Coordinates of C-alpha atoms in Angstrom, one line a residue:
X1 CA 0.0 0.0 0.0
X2 CA 1.6 3.2 -1.2
X3 CA 0.7 6.7 0.1
X4 CA 0.6 9.6 -2.3
X5 CA 3.1 11.9 -0.5
X6 CA 6.7 12.9 -0.8
X7 CA 8.3 11.4 -3.9
X8 CA 5.3 9.1 -4.5
X9 CA 2.6 9.6 -7.0
X10 CA -0.7 7.9 -6.4
X11 CA -1.5 5.8 -9.5
X12 CA -5.1 5.5 -10.7
X13 CA -6.6 2.1 -11.7
X14 CA -6.8 1.2 -15.4
X15 CA -9.2 3.4 -17.4
X16 CA -9.3 6.3 -14.8
X17 CA -8.1 9.8 -15.2
X18 CA -8.3 12.7 -12.7
X19 CA -7.4 16.4 -12.6
X20 CA -7.8 19.6 -10.7
X21 CA -7.5 23.3 -11.6
X22 CA -8.3 26.7 -10.2
X23 CA -11.6 28.1 -11.6
X24 CA -11.4 31.4 -9.7
X25 CA -13.3 30.6 -6.5
X26 CA -10.2 30.3 -4.4
X27 CA -7.3 32.5 -4.6
X28 CA -4.2 30.3 -4.2
X29 CA -4.9 26.7 -5.0
X30 CA -7.1 24.4 -7.2
X31 CA -10.8 24.4 -6.5
X32 CA -12.4 22.3 -9.2
X33 CA -11.6 18.6 -9.7
X34 CA -12.8 15.7 -11.8
X35 CA -12.5 11.9 -12.0
X36 CA -13.3 10.3 -15.3
X37 CA -13.7 6.6 -16.2
X38 CA -12.9 5.6 -19.8
X39 CA -15.9 3.3 -19.8
X40 CA -19.1 3.6 -17.6
X41 CA -18.4 2.4 -14.1
X42 CA -20.5 0.5 -11.6
X43 CA -20.8 3.1 -8.8
X44 CA -22.2 3.0 -5.2
X45 CA -22.5 5.8 -2.6
X46 CA -23.2 6.4 1.0
X47 CA -24.3 9.8 2.2
X48 CA -24.8 12.0 5.2
X49 CA -27.8 11.5 7.4
X50 CA -27.8 15.2 8.2
X51 CA -31.4 16.4 7.5
X52 CA -29.9 19.5 5.7
X53 CA -28.5 17.7 2.7
X54 CA -26.6 19.7 0.1
X55 CA -27.9 19.8 -3.5
X56 CA -25.2 17.4 -4.8
X57 CA -26.0 14.8 -2.1
X58 CA -29.7 14.8 -3.0
X59 CA -28.8 14.6 -6.7
X60 CA -26.4 11.7 -6.2
X61 CA -28.8 9.8 -4.0
X62 CA -31.4 9.9 -6.8
X63 CA -28.9 8.3 -9.2
X64 CA -27.0 5.7 -7.2
X65 CA -26.4 2.8 -7.2
X66 CA -25.7 2.8 -11.0
X67 CA -23.8 0.7 -13.6
X68 CA -23.5 3.7 -15.9
X69 CA -21.4 6.4 -14.3
X70 CA -18.8 8.2 -16.4
X71 CA -17.4 10.9 -14.1
X72 CA -17.5 12.7 -10.7
X73 CA -17.0 16.5 -10.6
X74 CA -16.2 18.2 -7.3
X75 CA -15.8 21.8 -6.4
X76 CA -14.3 23.3 -3.2
X77 CA -14.9 26.6 -1.4
X78 CA -18.7 26.5 -1.9
X79 CA -20.8 23.8 -0.3
X80 CA -24.0 24.4 -2.3
X81 CA -25.9 23.5 0.9
X82 CA -29.0 25.4 2.2
X83 CA -29.0 27.2 -1.2
X84 CA -32.6 26.5 -2.2
X85 CA -33.9 25.9 -5.7
X86 CA -31.0 27.9 -7.2
X87 CA -28.6 25.4 -5.6
X88 CA -30.4 22.5 -7.2
X89 CA -30.4 24.2 -10.6
X90 CA -26.7 25.1 -10.3
X91 CA -25.8 21.5 -9.4
X92 CA -27.7 20.2 -12.4
X93 CA -26.0 22.8 -14.6
X94 CA -22.6 21.6 -13.4
X95 CA -23.4 18.0 -14.2
X96 CA -24.9 18.9 -17.6
X97 CA -21.8 21.0 -18.5
X98 CA -19.4 18.2 -17.8
X99 CA -21.7 15.7 -19.7
X100 CA -21.6 18.0 -22.7
X101 CA -17.8 18.1 -22.6
X102 CA -17.6 14.3 -22.3
X103 CA -20.4 13.7 -24.8
X104 CA -22.4 11.6 -22.4
X105 CA -25.7 11.9 -20.6
X106 CA -26.1 14.2 -17.5
X107 CA -27.2 11.2 -15.4
X108 CA -23.8 9.6 -16.0
X109 CA -22.2 12.5 -14.0
X110 CA -22.0 12.6 -10.2
X111 CA -21.4 15.8 -8.3
X112 CA -19.9 16.7 -4.9
X113 CA -19.3 20.1 -3.3
X114 CA -17.4 21.2 -0.2
X115 CA -16.9 24.5 1.5
X116 CA -19.0 27.2 3.2
X117 CA -22.6 26.3 3.8
X118 CA -25.1 28.7 2.4
X119 CA -22.7 29.9 -0.3
X120 CA -24.1 29.3 -3.8
X121 CA -21.9 27.9 -6.6
X122 CA -20.0 30.3 -8.8
X123 CA -21.6 28.4 -11.7
X124 CA -20.4 30.6 -14.5
X125 CA -16.7 30.2 -13.4
X126 CA -17.2 26.4 -13.1
X127 CA -18.8 26.1 -16.5
X128 CA -16.1 28.1 -18.2
X129 CA -13.4 25.9 -16.6
X130 CA -14.8 22.4 -17.2
X131 CA -13.3 22.0 -20.8
X132 CA -9.9 23.1 -19.5
X133 CA -10.2 20.8 -16.5
X134 CA -11.0 17.7 -18.7
X135 CA -8.0 18.4 -20.9
X136 CA -5.6 18.5 -17.9
X137 CA -6.6 15.1 -16.5
X138 CA -3.8 12.5 -15.9
X139 CA -3.4 9.0 -14.5
X140 CA -2.4 10.2 -11.0
X141 CA -4.6 11.4 -8.2
X142 CA -2.7 14.3 -6.6
X143 CA -4.1 17.2 -8.6
X144 CA -7.7 16.1 -8.0
X145 CA -6.9 15.4 -4.3
X146 CA -5.5 19.0 -3.9
X147 CA -8.5 20.6 -5.7
X148 CA -11.1 19.2 -3.1
X149 CA -9.3 20.4 0.0
X150 CA -10.9 23.0 2.3
X151 CA -9.2 23.5 5.7
X152 CA -7.1 20.3 5.2
X153 CA -3.4 20.8 5.5
X154 CA -2.4 17.9 3.1
X155 CA -4.0 15.9 0.3
X156 CA -5.0 12.4 1.2
X157 CA -4.4 9.6 -1.3
X158 CA -3.3 5.9 -1.3
X159 CA -3.3 3.0 -3.7
X160 CA -2.7 -0.7 -3.6
X161 CA -2.2 -3.4 -6.3
X162 CA -3.9 -6.7 -5.4
X163 CA -3.2 -10.2 -6.9
X164 CA -6.4 -12.2 -7.4
X165 CA -6.8 -15.6 -8.9
X166 CA -7.2 -14.4 -12.5
X167 CA -5.1 -11.3 -12.4
X168 CA -4.0 -8.1 -10.8
X169 CA -6.3 -5.2 -9.9
X170 CA -5.7 -1.8 -8.3
X171 CA -7.6 0.2 -5.7
X172 CA -7.0 3.9 -5.3
X173 CA -8.4 6.0 -2.5
X174 CA -8.8 9.8 -2.3
X175 CA -10.5 11.7 0.5
X176 CA -10.7 15.1 2.1
X177 CA -11.7 16.2 5.5
X178 CA -10.4 18.1 8.5
X179 CA -13.3 19.9 10.2
X180 CA -17.0 19.2 10.6
X181 CA -16.1 15.5 10.9
X182 CA -18.4 13.1 12.8
X183 CA -19.6 9.8 11.4
X184 CA -23.2 9.2 10.3
X185 CA -23.4 6.8 7.3
X186 CA -20.5 8.6 5.6
X187 CA -18.2 11.4 6.6
X188 CA -16.3 14.0 4.5
X189 CA -15.8 13.3 0.8
X190 CA -14.2 10.0 -0.2
X191 CA -13.5 8.3 -3.5
X192 CA -12.6 4.7 -3.8
X193 CA -11.7 3.7 -7.4
X194 CA -10.9 0.2 -8.8
X195 CA -10.6 -1.5 -12.1
X196 CA -12.0 -4.8 -10.8
X197 CA -15.3 -6.1 -12.2
X198 CA -18.2 -5.7 -9.6
X199 CA -21.9 -5.7 -10.0
X200 CA -24.1 -3.0 -8.3
X201 CA -25.0 -5.2 -5.3
X202 CA -21.4 -6.1 -4.6
X203 CA -20.3 -2.5 -4.8
X204 CA -23.0 -1.2 -2.5
X205 CA -22.4 -4.0 0.1
X206 CA -18.6 -3.6 0.0
X207 CA -18.9 0.2 0.4
X208 CA -21.4 0.1 3.3
X209 CA -19.5 -2.5 5.2
X210 CA -16.1 -0.8 4.8
X211 CA -17.5 2.7 5.7
X212 CA -19.1 1.3 8.9
X213 CA -15.7 0.2 10.2
X214 CA -13.6 3.1 9.0
X215 CA -15.0 6.4 7.9
X216 CA -17.9 6.0 10.3
X217 CA -15.5 5.4 13.2
X218 CA -13.7 8.8 13.1
X219 CA -14.5 12.2 14.6
X220 CA -12.8 15.5 14.8
X221 CA -15.4 17.8 16.4
X222 CA -18.7 15.9 16.6
X223 CA -20.3 17.7 13.7
X224 CA -21.9 15.8 10.8
X225 CA -21.6 17.8 7.6
X226 CA -24.4 18.6 5.1
X227 CA -22.2 17.3 2.3
X228 CA -20.7 14.0 3.5
X229 CA -20.4 11.4 0.7
X230 CA -18.2 8.4 -0.1
X231 CA -18.2 6.9 -3.6
X232 CA -17.0 3.5 -4.9
X233 CA -16.4 3.3 -8.6
X234 CA -15.5 0.0 -10.4
X235 CA -15.0 0.2 -14.1
X236 CA -13.9 -3.4 -14.7
X237 CA -11.1 -2.4 -17.1
X238 CA -8.7 -5.0 -15.7
X239 CA -11.0 -7.7 -16.9
X240 CA -10.6 -9.4 -13.5
X241 CA -13.6 -10.3 -11.3
X242 CA -14.0 -11.7 -7.8
X243 CA -14.2 -15.3 -9.0
X244 CA -14.3 -17.1 -5.6
X245 CA -14.5 -16.6 -1.9
X246 CA -10.7 -16.2 -1.6
X247 CA -10.8 -13.3 -4.1
X248 CA -13.7 -11.7 -2.3
X249 CA -11.8 -11.9 1.0
X250 CA -8.6 -10.5 -0.5
X251 CA -10.3 -7.6 -2.2
X252 CA -12.4 -6.8 0.9
X253 CA -9.4 -6.8 3.2
X254 CA -7.4 -4.5 0.8
X255 CA -10.4 -2.1 0.5
X256 CA -10.7 -2.1 4.3
X257 CA -7.0 -1.3 4.8
X258 CA -7.1 1.5 2.3
X259 CA -10.2 3.0 4.0
X260 CA -8.6 2.7 7.4
X261 CA -5.5 4.5 6.1
X262 CA -7.6 7.3 4.7
X263 CA -9.9 7.6 7.8
X264 CA -6.9 7.9 10.1
X265 CA -5.4 10.5 7.8
X266 CA -8.5 12.6 8.3
X267 CA -8.4 12.3 12.0
X268 CA -4.7 13.1 12.1
X269 CA -5.3 16.2 9.9
X270 CA -8.2 17.4 12.1
X271 CA -8.4 21.2 12.3
X272 CA -5.7 22.4 14.7
X273 CA -4.8 18.8 15.7
X274 CA -1.4 17.9 17.0
X275 CA -2.1 14.2 18.0
X276 CA -4.0 11.3 16.6
X277 CA -6.2 9.7 19.2
X278 CA -7.1 6.0 18.9
X279 CA -9.7 4.3 21.1
X280 CA -9.7 0.5 21.1
X281 CA -12.5 -1.3 22.9
X282 CA -12.4 -5.1 23.3
X283 CA -14.3 -7.7 25.3
X284 CA -17.7 -6.1 24.8
X285 CA -20.9 -8.1 24.7
X286 CA -22.1 -6.5 21.5
X287 CA -20.6 -4.6 18.5
X288 CA -23.0 -1.7 19.1
X289 CA -21.7 -1.3 22.7
X290 CA -18.1 -1.5 21.6
X291 CA -18.6 1.1 18.9
X292 CA -20.5 3.4 21.2
X293 CA -17.8 3.5 23.8
X294 CA -15.0 3.9 21.3
X295 CA -16.8 6.8 19.6
X296 CA -17.5 8.4 23.0
X297 CA -13.8 8.4 23.9
X298 CA -12.7 10.2 20.7
X299 CA -15.5 12.8 20.8
X300 CA -15.3 13.8 24.5
X301 CA -14.0 17.5 24.7
X302 CA -12.6 16.8 28.1
X303 CA -10.6 13.8 27.0
X304 CA -9.5 15.5 23.8
X305 CA -8.2 18.5 25.7
X306 CA -6.5 16.3 28.3
X307 CA -4.7 14.5 25.4
X308 CA -3.6 17.9 24.0
X309 CA -2.3 19.0 27.4
X310 CA -0.6 15.6 27.9
X311 CA -2.5 15.2 31.1
X312 CA -2.9 11.6 32.4
X313 CA -6.3 12.5 33.8
X314 CA -7.9 9.0 33.3
X315 CA -10.9 10.0 35.5
X316 CA -12.3 11.7 32.4
X317 CA -12.3 8.3 30.6
X318 CA -14.2 6.7 33.4
X319 CA -16.8 9.5 33.6
X320 CA -17.4 9.4 29.8
X321 CA -17.9 5.6 29.8
X322 CA -20.5 6.1 32.5
X323 CA -22.5 8.2 30.1
X324 CA -22.7 5.3 27.6
X325 CA -25.1 3.1 29.7
X326 CA -22.2 1.1 31.0
X327 CA -23.4 -1.0 34.0
X328 CA -21.6 -1.0 37.4
X329 CA -20.7 -4.7 36.9
X330 CA -19.1 -3.9 33.6
X331 CA -17.1 -1.1 35.1
X332 CA -16.0 -3.3 37.9
X333 CA -14.7 -5.9 35.4
X334 CA -13.0 -3.5 32.9
X335 CA -9.4 -2.6 32.4
X336 CA -8.2 0.7 31.0
X337 CA -4.7 1.3 29.5
X338 CA -3.2 4.5 28.1
X339 CA -0.2 4.1 25.8
X340 CA 0.0 0.4 27.0
X341 CA 0.1 1.5 30.6
X342 CA -2.6 -0.1 32.7
X343 CA -4.2 2.6 34.9
X344 CA -7.5 1.1 36.0
X345 CA -8.3 -2.5 36.7
X346 CA -11.3 -4.3 38.2
X347 CA -13.1 -1.3 39.5
X348 CA -10.1 0.5 41.0
X349 CA -7.1 2.5 40.0
X350 CA -3.8 0.7 39.6
X351 CA -1.6 1.6 42.6
X352 CA 1.7 3.4 42.2
X353 CA 1.2 4.6 38.6
X354 CA 4.2 6.5 37.4
X355 CA 2.4 9.6 36.2
X356 CA 5.6 11.4 35.1
X357 CA 6.4 8.5 32.7
X358 CA 2.8 8.4 31.5
X359 CA 2.9 12.1 30.8
X360 CA 6.0 11.6 28.7
X361 CA 4.2 8.8 26.7
X362 CA 1.4 11.2 26.1
X363 CA 3.8 13.6 24.3
X364 CA 3.9 11.3 21.3
X365 CA 1.9 12.2 18.2
X366 CA -0.4 9.2 18.5
X367 CA -2.1 8.3 21.8
X368 CA -4.0 5.0 22.2
X369 CA -6.6 4.3 24.9
X370 CA -7.6 0.7 25.3
X371 CA -10.6 -0.4 27.2
X372 CA -11.2 -4.2 27.8
X373 CA -14.6 -5.1 29.3
X374 CA -13.8 -8.8 29.6
X375 CA -17.5 -9.6 29.0
X376 CA -17.6 -10.9 25.4
X377 CA -15.8 -11.1 22.1
X378 CA -16.8 -7.9 20.3
X379 CA -14.4 -5.1 19.6
X380 CA -14.2 -1.8 17.8
X381 CA -11.6 0.9 17.1
X382 CA -12.3 4.6 16.6
X383 CA -10.0 7.5 15.6
X384 CA -10.0 11.2 16.5
X385 CA -7.6 13.9 17.5
X386 CA -6.8 16.3 20.3
X387 CA -8.7 19.6 20.8
X388 CA -6.4 22.6 20.6
X389 CA -6.6 26.4 20.7
X390 CA -5.9 26.3 17.0
X391 CA -9.1 24.5 16.3
X392 CA -11.0 27.4 17.9
X393 CA -9.0 30.0 15.9
X394 CA -9.6 28.2 12.6
X395 CA -13.3 28.0 13.1
X396 CA -13.7 31.5 14.6
X397 CA -12.1 32.9 11.4
X398 CA -13.5 30.4 8.8
X399 CA -15.8 32.6 6.7

């Protein structure tokens, strides 16, 4: 698995091209991107459950799943959310303009937007730039990944080549997200591209299953966006299909690992963040319980600020767990570790904890909290980040 950073270039699967340019909405960097498949692709999507869904979300929900998608166009800087009938019309115009350039039907084009809520699209700038954008597409992901950023500090891309029983396929992942990140069906914008042959049911099942364990297990600030969307596009250009159970398992595992890498990159790049926070819950009686506790740990402002301050204040973890309907008997049986240091066991604090050493361990750029309930065999992992003064400054000055 190769990240698209430094000297690396993130390669796209066979038959895909992508690009990004500046269309004039943002001052200093690309703000309009496109992904194009040489042949129509089987495409699935998962979308925000926020009731205030942006125009592109409602549009894509009406189309997907589909076996006939040609391209996805994405703009940054303007969310086209809470923009009324004009927003719907602008979104349709953006799709139609790209369809005209690619000489395909408008319903073969998907759309996504990210940026300031309530800000309508600069549709004339976008329309004028689409032919230029299409001409500048290449077989690497970086230009597109840069064009979709908002408050992100870095583009987020990864790819992996996978050997299946009848040949090699590639999966490439691209995402953006830094603030207004909290899982609810999908989170941020994500694009998973592959040249394997999938049918619509396979694509939708794979995407939903992977998102539930990855993108839906991250949080930066507890805020679910109006624009959250994750796409899976499979154009079949490799000529390779998932021919047996072994192929299915290999492909699913690879897709999951790419999604975990991308999800963690979002949490690590959270607005103002200085540390990645990982919460591991094991020994739970149910998956629902394990996920609820893991998410509670990464979203607690008290825990997040303690992690930022490198404070070994484990009492905040106990208190937050108590808000998740954890019974007294479960609390009495659980064990809690921070950075592999056991600090609470069987209902009582571990005696003689070296808090000075623990504080030093908390200075690392990744902090792991492990909670073991010793009640069952279910587990879950969630990822977040610390809460810093910089987060407040970024969002106080965002518009």
